[in-house]
Short mmCIF file of C-alpha atoms and ligand atoms in Angstrom, two decimals:
data_model
loop_
_atom_site.label_atom_id
_atom_site.label_comp_id
_atom_site.label_asym_id
_atom_site.label_seq_id
_atom_site.Cartn_x
_atom_site.Cartn_y
_atom_site.Cartn_z
CA UNK A 1 14.79 -67.96 -4.12
CA UNK A 2 14.64 -65.94 -0.93
CA UNK A 3 11.33 -64.01 -0.28
CA UNK A 4 10.82 -61.01 1.68
CA UNK A 5 8.42 -61.24 4.77
CA UNK A 6 5.08 -59.11 4.78
CA UNK A 7 5.55 -56.81 8.04
CA UNK A 8 3.56 -57.66 11.25
CA UNK A 9 0.51 -55.30 10.47
CA UNK A 10 0.04 -56.74 7.00
CA UNK A 11 -3.90 -57.51 6.72
CA UNK A 12 -2.76 -61.04 4.81
CA UNK A 13 -1.23 -62.31 8.14
CA UNK A 14 -4.79 -62.04 9.74
CA UNK A 15 -6.63 -63.72 7.07
CA UNK A 16 -7.82 -67.23 6.37
CA UNK A 17 -5.84 -68.55 3.81
CA UNK A 18 -7.14 -70.56 0.84
CA UNK A 19 -6.75 -74.27 0.06
CA UNK A 20 -4.62 -75.23 -2.68
CA UNK A 21 -6.65 -76.84 -5.56
CA UNK A 22 -3.94 -77.05 -8.35
CA UNK A 23 -1.32 -79.76 -7.50
CA UNK A 24 2.28 -80.63 -9.11
CA UNK A 25 2.13 -77.15 -11.15
CA UNK A 26 5.40 -75.30 -11.58
CA UNK A 27 4.01 -72.58 -9.63
CA UNK A 28 3.35 -75.01 -6.52
CA UNK A 29 6.79 -76.41 -6.61
CA UNK A 30 8.51 -72.85 -7.00
CA UNK A 31 6.48 -71.51 -4.01
CA UNK A 32 7.47 -74.39 -2.05
CA UNK A 33 11.45 -74.17 -2.96
CA UNK A 34 11.12 -70.34 -2.04
CA UNK A 35 9.40 -71.10 1.21
CA UNK A 36 12.59 -73.60 2.22
CA UNK A 37 14.94 -71.06 0.84
CA UNK A 38 13.18 -68.15 3.09
CA UNK A 39 13.02 -70.72 6.04
CA UNK A 40 16.78 -71.66 5.88
CA UNK A 41 18.15 -68.21 4.92
CA UNK A 42 16.41 -67.05 8.30
CA UNK A 43 17.87 -70.11 10.44
CA UNK A 44 13.84 -70.87 11.12
CA UNK A 45 12.30 -74.20 11.76
CA UNK A 46 9.07 -73.47 9.69
CA UNK A 47 7.28 -71.31 7.50
CA UNK A 48 3.51 -70.47 6.01
CA UNK A 49 2.92 -69.16 2.64
CA UNK A 50 1.01 -66.23 3.90
CA UNK A 51 4.03 -64.92 5.68
CA UNK A 52 5.50 -64.13 2.38
CA UNK A 53 2.30 -62.75 1.04
CA UNK A 54 0.99 -66.07 -0.57
CA UNK A 55 -2.68 -66.68 0.76
CA UNK A 56 -2.65 -70.34 0.29
CA UNK A 57 -2.50 -73.32 2.92
CA UNK A 58 0.97 -74.12 2.39
CA UNK A 59 3.47 -74.88 5.22
CA UNK A 60 7.09 -76.16 5.27
CA UNK A 61 9.19 -77.09 8.26
CA UNK A 62 12.50 -78.71 9.00
CA UNK A 63 14.71 -79.06 12.16
CA UNK A 64 18.28 -80.44 12.05
CA UNK A 65 18.87 -80.57 15.62
CA UNK A 66 20.96 -77.97 17.51
CA UNK A 67 20.32 -75.76 20.46
CA UNK A 68 16.86 -74.70 19.51
CA UNK A 69 14.94 -77.31 21.09
CA UNK A 70 17.66 -79.43 22.93
CA UNK A 71 17.10 -83.13 22.81
CA UNK A 72 14.10 -82.98 20.04
CA UNK A 73 14.71 -85.41 17.31
CA UNK A 74 15.47 -83.74 13.76
CA UNK A 75 12.60 -83.23 11.42
CA UNK A 76 13.43 -83.56 7.77
CA UNK A 77 12.22 -80.74 5.24
CA UNK A 78 8.73 -81.38 4.69
CA UNK A 79 6.09 -79.31 3.21
CA UNK A 80 2.28 -79.95 3.83
CA UNK A 81 -0.26 -78.84 1.60
CA UNK A 82 -3.88 -77.99 3.19
CA UNK A 83 -2.97 -79.39 6.60
CA UNK A 84 -5.71 -80.01 9.03
CA UNK A 85 -4.61 -81.08 13.01
CA UNK A 86 -6.32 -82.91 15.42
CA UNK A 87 -4.97 -82.52 18.79
CA UNK A 88 -4.28 -85.56 20.93
CA UNK A 89 -6.22 -85.52 24.21
CA UNK A 90 -3.48 -85.05 26.68
CA UNK A 91 -1.52 -82.26 28.38
CA UNK A 92 -0.95 -78.78 27.05
CA UNK A 93 2.58 -77.57 27.28
CA UNK A 94 4.25 -74.24 27.35
CA UNK A 95 7.41 -73.52 25.74
CA UNK A 96 9.34 -70.64 23.92
CA UNK A 97 8.46 -69.41 20.42
CA UNK A 98 9.07 -66.81 17.93
CA UNK A 99 7.97 -65.90 14.41
CA UNK A 100 9.68 -64.21 11.32
CA UNK A 101 6.40 -62.27 11.24
CA UNK A 102 6.85 -60.95 14.90
CA UNK A 103 10.50 -59.70 14.73
CA UNK A 104 12.38 -59.73 18.22
CA UNK A 105 9.81 -61.46 20.28
CA UNK A 106 9.75 -64.49 22.38
CA UNK A 107 7.28 -65.83 24.26
CA UNK A 108 6.15 -69.26 26.20
CA UNK A 109 3.09 -70.20 24.22
CA UNK A 110 0.50 -72.98 25.25
CA UNK A 111 0.47 -75.79 22.55
CA UNK A 112 -1.14 -79.32 22.68
CA UNK A 113 1.57 -81.83 23.20
CA UNK A 114 0.82 -83.88 20.50
CA UNK A 115 -1.36 -83.60 17.36
CA UNK A 116 -2.55 -85.86 14.32
CA UNK A 117 -2.24 -84.47 10.96
CA UNK A 118 -3.74 -85.14 7.68
CA UNK A 119 -2.64 -83.08 4.43
CA UNK A 120 -1.78 -83.42 1.08
CA UNK A 121 1.92 -83.42 -0.72
CA UNK A 122 2.97 -81.52 -3.78
CA UNK A 123 1.36 -83.95 -5.99
CA UNK A 124 -2.09 -83.99 -4.24
CA UNK A 125 -1.62 -87.40 -2.69
CA UNK A 126 -3.00 -87.80 0.96
CA UNK A 127 -0.47 -87.87 3.82
CA UNK A 128 -0.96 -88.17 7.45
CA UNK A 129 0.83 -88.57 10.54
CA UNK A 130 1.20 -87.70 14.39
CA UNK A 131 3.79 -85.37 16.01
CA UNK A 132 4.77 -84.58 19.38
CA UNK A 133 6.69 -82.02 21.54
CA UNK A 134 8.56 -79.55 19.25
CA UNK A 135 7.51 -81.31 15.86
CA UNK A 136 3.88 -80.76 17.19
CA UNK A 137 4.53 -77.30 18.15
CA UNK A 138 5.96 -76.23 14.76
CA UNK A 139 2.90 -77.78 13.05
CA UNK A 140 0.42 -75.67 15.37
CA UNK A 141 2.45 -72.63 14.85
CA UNK A 142 2.50 -72.82 11.37
CA UNK A 143 -1.17 -73.88 10.93
CA UNK A 144 -2.21 -70.98 12.94
CA UNK A 145 -0.73 -68.79 10.31
CA UNK A 146 -3.00 -70.32 7.80
CA UNK A 147 -6.05 -69.15 9.84
CA UNK A 148 -4.86 -65.60 10.46
CA UNK A 149 -3.46 -66.30 14.12
CA UNK A 150 -0.20 -65.25 15.51
CA UNK A 151 1.75 -66.76 18.49
CA UNK A 152 1.29 -63.72 20.27
CA UNK A 153 -2.63 -64.22 20.45
CA UNK A 154 -1.95 -67.74 22.41
CA UNK A 155 -0.27 -66.11 25.25
CA UNK A 156 -1.77 -67.06 28.50
CA UNK A 157 -0.08 -65.08 30.52
CA UNK A 158 -0.41 -60.79 30.75
CA UNK A 159 3.51 -59.98 30.97
CA UNK A 160 6.27 -61.17 28.83
CA UNK A 161 8.52 -63.72 30.66
CA UNK A 162 12.04 -63.48 30.89
CA UNK A 163 13.48 -64.83 27.60
CA UNK A 164 16.38 -67.43 28.25
CA UNK A 165 18.05 -67.14 25.07
CA UNK A 166 19.03 -64.26 22.50
CA UNK A 167 15.96 -63.26 20.48
CA UNK A 168 15.96 -64.83 16.98
CA UNK A 169 13.11 -65.35 14.65
CA UNK A 170 12.32 -69.10 13.61
CA UNK A 171 8.85 -69.51 12.16
NI1 LIG B 1 5.48 -67.85 12.77
#
């Protein structure tokens, strides 16, 4: 079921979300399904639970190719519970981001090119991996939401840069 987004000024978007401690529950499965439904309904590439008013450390993401990130490989629909990111030593890259929680705005945001992650799945089993490029960017954007950080907090420049694509929310 598609859920509504909290408004940009809602205090929950600025709070530290709580770890999930109960796994494989009907409530957790329903939350993740609602998050995917909401992400896909908005043509997004990712979503964090606090954006729909649930202050838990849950993120989802998926990318099926297309013009949002030309050349980036598709990412299957993935839910990560209690994710932790470890940046790879290496370059920081700027690229365009938008956010369901910051409607109508897109900016160049600096992110680590690659990150390793550790998390749990819906059953509480440990999962880990490494992501690069657009995949790593989505992970950093969504985990930021769990710590009360929005992409507009990470801008390295003072003036909004010209936007090369029509404004649309995506995460
Ligand atoms: Ni976002």
